[in-house]
mmCIF file of N, CA and C in Angstrom:
data_model
loop_
_atom_site.group_PDB
_atom_site.id
_atom_site.type_symbol
_atom_site.label_atom_id
_atom_site.label_comp_id
_atom_site.label_asym_id
_atom_site.label_seq_id
_atom_site.Cartn_x
_atom_site.Cartn_y
_atom_site.Cartn_z
ATOM 1 N N UNK A 261 -26.328 13.191 21.957
ATOM 2 C CA UNK A 261 -25.589 11.819 21.582
ATOM 3 C C UNK A 261 -24.961 11.525 22.666
ATOM 4 N N UNK A 262 -24.874 9.825 22.507
ATOM 5 C CA UNK A 262 -24.761 9.287 23.599
ATOM 6 C C UNK A 262 -22.885 8.729 23.560
ATOM 7 N N UNK A 263 -22.192 9.181 24.312
ATOM 8 C CA UNK A 263 -20.763 8.132 24.253
ATOM 9 C C UNK A 263 -20.605 6.860 24.248
ATOM 10 N N UNK A 264 -19.835 6.327 23.563
ATOM 11 C CA UNK A 264 -19.471 5.071 23.254
ATOM 12 C C UNK A 264 -19.397 4.146 24.865
ATOM 13 N N UNK A 265 -18.517 5.161 25.754
ATOM 14 C CA UNK A 265 -18.507 4.644 26.875
ATOM 15 C C UNK A 265 -19.448 4.552 27.964
ATOM 16 N N UNK A 266 -20.528 5.125 27.400
ATOM 17 C CA UNK A 266 -21.757 5.148 28.162
ATOM 18 C C UNK A 266 -22.565 4.080 27.946
ATOM 19 N N UNK A 267 -22.367 3.450 26.948
ATOM 20 C CA UNK A 267 -23.274 2.196 26.373
ATOM 21 C C UNK A 267 -22.866 1.103 26.749
ATOM 22 N N UNK A 268 -23.549 0.178 27.405
ATOM 23 C CA UNK A 268 -22.930 -0.829 28.344
ATOM 24 C C UNK A 268 -23.429 -2.163 27.105
ATOM 25 N N UNK A 269 -22.574 -3.004 26.974
ATOM 26 C CA UNK A 269 -22.633 -4.138 25.839
ATOM 27 C C UNK A 269 -22.571 -5.675 26.793
ATOM 28 N N UNK A 270 -23.503 -6.147 26.452
ATOM 29 C CA UNK A 270 -24.139 -7.402 27.363
ATOM 30 C C UNK A 270 -22.550 -8.463 26.938
ATOM 31 N N UNK A 271 -22.324 -9.395 27.854
ATOM 32 C CA UNK A 271 -21.386 -10.379 27.373
ATOM 33 C C UNK A 271 -21.608 -11.294 25.899
ATOM 34 N N UNK A 272 -20.530 -11.073 25.163
ATOM 35 C CA UNK A 272 -20.672 -11.687 23.863
ATOM 36 C C UNK A 272 -19.749 -12.813 23.937
ATOM 37 N N UNK A 273 -20.260 -14.053 23.766
ATOM 38 C CA UNK A 273 -19.133 -15.182 23.735
ATOM 39 C C UNK A 273 -18.496 -15.470 24.949
ATOM 40 N N UNK A 274 -16.717 -15.046 24.887
ATOM 41 C CA UNK A 274 -15.879 -14.852 25.626
ATOM 42 C C UNK A 274 -15.845 -13.518 25.953
ATOM 43 N N UNK A 275 -16.295 -12.270 25.831
ATOM 44 C CA UNK A 275 -16.101 -10.839 25.759
ATOM 45 C C UNK A 275 -17.004 -10.708 27.296
ATOM 46 N N UNK A 276 -16.350 -10.012 28.270
ATOM 47 C CA UNK A 276 -17.276 -9.708 29.371
ATOM 48 C C UNK A 276 -18.111 -8.478 29.033
ATOM 49 N N UNK A 277 -19.285 -8.141 30.142
ATOM 50 C CA UNK A 277 -19.865 -7.221 30.252
ATOM 51 C C UNK A 277 -19.069 -6.003 30.253
ATOM 52 N N UNK A 278 -18.960 -4.970 29.264
ATOM 53 C CA UNK A 278 -18.135 -3.846 29.061
ATOM 54 C C UNK A 278 -18.792 -2.839 28.037
ATOM 55 N N UNK A 279 -18.067 -1.450 28.319
ATOM 56 C CA UNK A 279 -18.646 -0.466 27.484
ATOM 57 C C UNK A 279 -18.755 -0.460 25.907
ATOM 58 N N UNK A 280 -19.483 -0.123 25.000
ATOM 59 C CA UNK A 280 -19.243 -0.222 23.828
ATOM 60 C C UNK A 280 -17.917 0.002 23.114
ATOM 61 N N UNK A 281 -17.230 0.773 23.446
ATOM 62 C CA UNK A 281 -15.780 1.499 23.020
ATOM 63 C C UNK A 281 -14.894 0.134 23.357
ATOM 64 N N UNK A 282 -14.778 -0.444 24.518
ATOM 65 C CA UNK A 282 -13.995 -1.490 24.824
ATOM 66 C C UNK A 282 -14.409 -2.825 23.974
ATOM 67 N N UNK A 283 -15.742 -2.873 23.927
ATOM 68 C CA UNK A 283 -16.123 -4.342 23.211
ATOM 69 C C UNK A 283 -15.419 -4.495 21.891
ATOM 70 N N UNK A 284 -15.707 -2.837 21.297
ATOM 71 C CA UNK A 284 -15.632 -2.850 19.639
ATOM 72 C C UNK A 284 -13.983 -3.018 19.406
ATOM 73 N N UNK A 285 -13.090 -2.526 20.554
ATOM 74 C CA UNK A 285 -11.762 -2.522 20.680
ATOM 75 C C UNK A 285 -11.660 -3.917 20.536
ATOM 76 N N UNK A 286 -11.952 -4.767 21.602
ATOM 77 C CA UNK A 286 -11.766 -6.190 21.790
ATOM 78 C C UNK A 286 -11.945 -6.928 20.462
ATOM 79 N N UNK A 287 -13.227 -6.662 19.805
ATOM 80 C CA UNK A 287 -13.900 -7.503 18.874
ATOM 81 C C UNK A 287 -12.550 -7.212 17.431
ATOM 82 N N UNK A 288 -12.292 -5.748 17.234
ATOM 83 C CA UNK A 288 -11.337 -5.661 16.477
ATOM 84 C C UNK A 288 -10.019 -6.384 16.631
ATOM 85 N N UNK A 289 -9.462 -6.291 17.606
ATOM 86 C CA UNK A 289 -7.993 -6.844 18.140
ATOM 87 C C UNK A 289 -8.283 -8.683 17.802
ATOM 88 N N UNK A 290 -9.351 -9.107 17.815
ATOM 89 C CA UNK A 290 -9.775 -10.311 17.737
ATOM 90 C C UNK A 290 -9.664 -10.844 16.227
ATOM 91 N N UNK A 291 -10.173 -9.851 15.589
ATOM 92 C CA UNK A 291 -10.632 -10.307 14.118
ATOM 93 C C UNK A 291 -9.153 -9.685 13.617
ATOM 94 N N UNK A 292 -8.504 -8.732 13.753
ATOM 95 C CA UNK A 292 -7.135 -8.692 13.320
ATOM 96 C C UNK A 292 -6.347 -9.761 13.540
ATOM 97 N N UNK A 293 -6.210 -10.239 14.681
ATOM 98 C CA UNK A 293 -5.510 -11.528 15.219
ATOM 99 C C UNK A 293 -5.789 -12.465 14.282
ATOM 100 N N UNK A 294 -7.035 -12.741 14.011
ATOM 101 C CA UNK A 294 -7.661 -14.061 13.029
ATOM 102 C C UNK A 294 -7.219 -13.830 11.572
ATOM 103 N N UNK A 295 -7.083 -12.610 11.014
ATOM 104 C CA UNK A 295 -6.797 -12.359 9.880
ATOM 105 C C UNK A 295 -5.581 -12.267 9.507
ATOM 106 N N UNK A 296 -4.665 -11.890 10.505
ATOM 107 C CA UNK A 296 -3.135 -12.395 10.613
ATOM 108 C C UNK A 296 -2.731 -13.746 10.401
ATOM 109 N N UNK A 297 -3.417 -14.378 11.339
ATOM 110 C CA UNK A 297 -3.338 -15.921 11.411
ATOM 111 C C UNK A 297 -3.657 -16.654 10.010
ATOM 112 N N UNK A 298 -4.577 -16.111 9.409
ATOM 113 C CA UNK A 298 -5.318 -16.708 8.174
ATOM 114 C C UNK A 298 -3.937 -16.679 7.164
ATOM 115 N N UNK A 299 -3.722 -15.188 7.417
ATOM 116 C CA UNK A 299 -2.688 -14.879 6.281
ATOM 117 C C UNK A 299 -1.232 -15.451 6.435
ATOM 118 N N UNK A 300 -0.992 -15.874 7.609
ATOM 119 C CA UNK A 300 0.327 -16.423 7.862
ATOM 120 C C UNK A 300 -0.074 -17.668 7.571
ATOM 121 N N UNK A 301 -1.010 -18.499 7.730
ATOM 122 C CA UNK A 301 -1.476 -19.914 7.455
ATOM 123 C C UNK A 301 -1.272 -20.095 5.684
ATOM 124 N N UNK A 302 -1.900 -19.322 5.175
ATOM 125 C CA UNK A 302 -1.802 -19.378 3.576
ATOM 126 C C UNK A 302 -0.211 -18.824 2.931
ATOM 127 N N UNK A 303 0.445 -18.219 3.756
ATOM 128 C CA UNK A 303 1.758 -17.826 2.996
ATOM 129 C C UNK A 303 2.532 -19.206 3.629
ATOM 130 N N UNK A 304 2.411 -19.948 4.782
ATOM 131 C CA UNK A 304 3.043 -21.204 5.096
ATOM 132 C C UNK A 304 2.497 -22.442 4.214
ATOM 133 N N UNK A 305 1.031 -22.220 3.669
ATOM 134 C CA UNK A 305 0.879 -23.337 2.562
ATOM 135 C C UNK A 305 1.651 -23.067 1.580
ATOM 136 N N UNK A 306 1.570 -21.607 0.965
ATOM 137 C CA UNK A 306 2.149 -21.561 -0.401
ATOM 138 C C UNK A 306 3.719 -22.014 -0.270
ATOM 139 N N UNK A 307 4.280 -21.895 0.821
ATOM 140 C CA UNK A 307 5.514 -22.136 0.661
ATOM 141 C C UNK A 307 5.774 -23.444 0.508
ATOM 142 N N UNK A 308 4.805 -24.486 1.445
ATOM 143 C CA UNK A 308 4.767 -25.891 1.532
ATOM 144 C C UNK A 308 4.370 -26.374 0.009
ATOM 145 N N UNK A 309 3.693 -25.548 -0.554
ATOM 146 C CA UNK A 309 3.273 -26.232 -2.248
ATOM 147 C C UNK A 309 4.422 -25.889 -3.157
ATOM 148 N N UNK A 310 5.141 -24.804 -2.713
ATOM 149 C CA UNK A 310 6.386 -24.773 -3.789
ATOM 150 C C UNK A 310 7.641 -25.677 -3.515
ATOM 151 N N UNK A 311 7.668 -26.014 -2.179
ATOM 152 C CA UNK A 311 8.841 -27.073 -1.748
ATOM 153 C C UNK A 311 8.222 -28.424 -2.592
ATOM 154 N N UNK A 312 6.627 -28.482 -2.166
ATOM 155 C CA UNK A 312 6.384 -30.080 -2.767
ATOM 156 C C UNK A 312 6.663 -30.077 -4.498
ATOM 157 N N UNK A 313 6.141 -28.831 -5.047
ATOM 158 C CA UNK A 313 6.526 -28.806 -6.449
ATOM 159 C C UNK A 313 8.018 -29.047 -6.590
ATOM 160 N N UNK A 314 8.703 -28.605 -6.250
ATOM 161 C CA UNK A 314 10.223 -28.801 -6.197
ATOM 162 C C UNK A 314 10.572 -29.978 -6.164
ATOM 163 N N UNK A 315 10.057 -30.374 -5.066
ATOM 164 C CA UNK A 315 10.726 -31.959 -4.585
ATOM 165 C C UNK A 315 10.115 -33.116 -5.789
ATOM 166 N N UNK A 316 8.897 -32.675 -6.484
ATOM 167 C CA UNK A 316 8.120 -33.366 -7.604
ATOM 168 C C UNK A 316 9.106 -33.318 -8.502
ATOM 169 N N UNK A 317 9.286 -32.362 -9.123
ATOM 170 C CA UNK A 317 10.450 -32.156 -10.211
ATOM 171 C C UNK A 317 11.756 -32.966 -9.985
ATOM 172 N N UNK A 318 12.284 -32.678 -8.698
ATOM 173 C CA UNK A 318 13.592 -33.729 -8.269
ATOM 174 C C UNK A 318 13.196 -35.215 -8.690
ATOM 175 N N UNK A 319 12.432 -35.654 -8.007
ATOM 176 C CA UNK A 319 11.679 -36.795 -8.095
ATOM 177 C C UNK A 319 11.690 -37.315 -9.652
ATOM 178 N N UNK A 320 11.006 -36.681 -10.484
ATOM 179 C CA UNK A 320 10.592 -37.096 -11.754
ATOM 180 C C UNK A 320 12.275 -37.092 -12.413
ATOM 181 N N UNK A 321 13.137 -36.169 -11.984
ATOM 182 C CA UNK A 321 14.362 -35.947 -12.867
ATOM 183 C C UNK A 321 15.163 -37.288 -12.536
ATOM 184 N N UNK A 322 15.050 -37.788 -10.889
ATOM 185 C CA UNK A 322 16.022 -38.840 -10.409
ATOM 186 C C UNK A 322 15.288 -39.847 -11.177
ATOM 187 N N UNK A 323 13.943 -40.261 -11.227
ATOM 188 C CA UNK A 323 13.306 -41.707 -12.010
ATOM 189 C C UNK A 323 13.727 -41.750 -13.192
ATOM 190 N N UNK A 324 13.780 -40.550 -13.866
ATOM 191 C CA UNK A 324 14.112 -40.567 -15.482
ATOM 192 C C UNK A 324 15.796 -41.308 -15.524
ATOM 193 N N UNK A 325 16.806 -40.522 -14.494
ATOM 194 C CA UNK A 325 17.943 -41.091 -14.411
ATOM 195 C C UNK A 325 18.245 -42.704 -14.315
ATOM 196 N N UNK A 326 17.545 -43.032 -13.317
ATOM 197 C CA UNK A 326 17.348 -44.342 -12.621
ATOM 198 C C UNK A 326 16.939 -45.464 -13.998
ATOM 199 N N UNK A 327 15.989 -44.909 -14.689
ATOM 200 C CA UNK A 327 15.555 -45.340 -15.912
ATOM 201 C C UNK A 327 16.496 -45.684 -16.988
ATOM 202 N N UNK A 328 17.146 -44.734 -17.180
ATOM 203 C CA UNK A 328 18.393 -44.699 -17.987
ATOM 204 C C UNK A 328 19.620 -45.706 -17.663
ATOM 205 N N UNK A 329 19.549 -45.545 -16.504
ATOM 206 C CA UNK A 329 20.504 -46.142 -15.827
ATOM 207 C C UNK A 329 20.405 -47.902 -15.752
ATOM 208 N N UNK A 330 19.184 -48.235 -15.677
ATOM 209 C CA UNK A 330 18.554 -49.402 -15.657
ATOM 210 C C UNK A 330 18.567 -50.188 -17.279
ATOM 211 N N UNK A 331 17.982 -49.356 -18.139
ATOM 212 C CA UNK A 331 18.044 -49.955 -19.551
ATOM 213 C C UNK A 331 19.870 -50.017 -19.860
ATOM 214 N N UNK A 332 20.426 -49.348 -19.493
ATOM 215 C CA UNK A 332 21.803 -49.878 -19.908
ATOM 216 C C UNK A 332 22.469 -50.626 -19.359
ATOM 217 N N UNK A 333 22.186 -50.772 -17.986
ATOM 218 C CA UNK A 333 22.829 -52.055 -17.370
ATOM 219 C C UNK A 333 22.186 -53.252 -17.739
ATOM 220 N N UNK A 334 20.701 -53.634 -17.989
ATOM 221 C CA UNK A 334 20.358 -54.762 -18.583
ATOM 222 C C UNK A 334 20.906 -54.633 -20.163
ATOM 223 N N UNK A 335 21.183 -53.662 -21.072
ATOM 224 C CA UNK A 335 21.624 -53.775 -21.983
ATOM 225 C C UNK A 335 23.154 -54.553 -21.995
ATOM 226 N N UNK A 336 23.767 -53.984 -21.115
ATOM 227 C CA UNK A 336 25.258 -54.634 -20.747
ATOM 228 C C UNK A 336 25.053 -56.164 -20.207
ATOM 229 N N UNK A 337 24.555 -56.289 -19.225
ATOM 230 C CA UNK A 337 24.283 -57.652 -18.747
ATOM 231 C C UNK A 337 23.582 -58.697 -19.929
ATOM 232 N N UNK A 338 22.799 -58.456 -20.751
ATOM 233 C CA UNK A 338 22.373 -59.186 -21.889
ATOM 234 C C UNK A 338 23.899 -59.481 -22.809
ATOM 235 N N UNK A 339 24.746 -58.500 -22.933
ATOM 236 C CA UNK A 339 25.961 -58.892 -23.759
ATOM 237 C C UNK A 339 26.840 -59.537 -22.986
ATOM 238 N N UNK A 340 26.841 -59.685 -21.943
ATOM 239 C CA UNK A 340 27.867 -60.656 -20.977
ATOM 240 C C UNK A 340 27.178 -61.817 -20.436
ATOM 241 N N UNK A 341 25.939 -61.877 -21.052
ATOM 242 C CA UNK A 341 25.262 -63.058 -20.407
ATOM 243 C C UNK A 341 24.981 -63.432 -18.855
ATOM 244 N N UNK A 342 24.438 -61.812 -18.440
ATOM 245 C CA UNK A 342 23.951 -61.965 -17.048
ATOM 246 C C UNK A 342 22.417 -61.777 -16.918
ATOM 247 N N UNK A 343 21.739 -62.492 -16.159
ATOM 248 C CA UNK A 343 20.271 -62.043 -16.126
ATOM 249 C C UNK A 343 20.139 -61.206 -14.916
ATOM 250 N N UNK A 344 19.459 -60.260 -15.262
ATOM 251 C CA UNK A 344 19.418 -58.772 -14.518
ATOM 252 C C UNK A 344 18.089 -59.321 -13.340
ATOM 253 N N UNK A 345 18.064 -59.824 -12.189
ATOM 254 C CA UNK A 345 16.957 -59.906 -11.506
ATOM 255 C C UNK A 345 15.651 -59.012 -12.013
ATOM 256 N N UNK A 346 14.526 -59.487 -11.660
ATOM 257 C CA UNK A 346 13.460 -58.542 -12.187
ATOM 258 C C UNK A 346 13.192 -57.475 -11.063
ATOM 259 N N UNK A 347 12.786 -56.118 -11.254
ATOM 260 C CA UNK A 347 13.178 -55.091 -10.393
ATOM 261 C C UNK A 347 11.741 -54.907 -9.484
#
């Protein structure tokens, strides 16, 4: 049986020449970092989507209220003979 520290691994991308144990440890660390970053990005994207959904609801609610006000403003303007400019 050969110990992992006795096996030399050629450089891989940005990993220097090292023994198998250290190389595998470095690869594991990079993979864990990448997975954590992907999980964090997904969490942030979900939070942003939730905020966008909430904002969309607020905008729709506001648009409905503005439409309601415009309708009544135009009705009152008709009663008093005022022409409301086009929107």
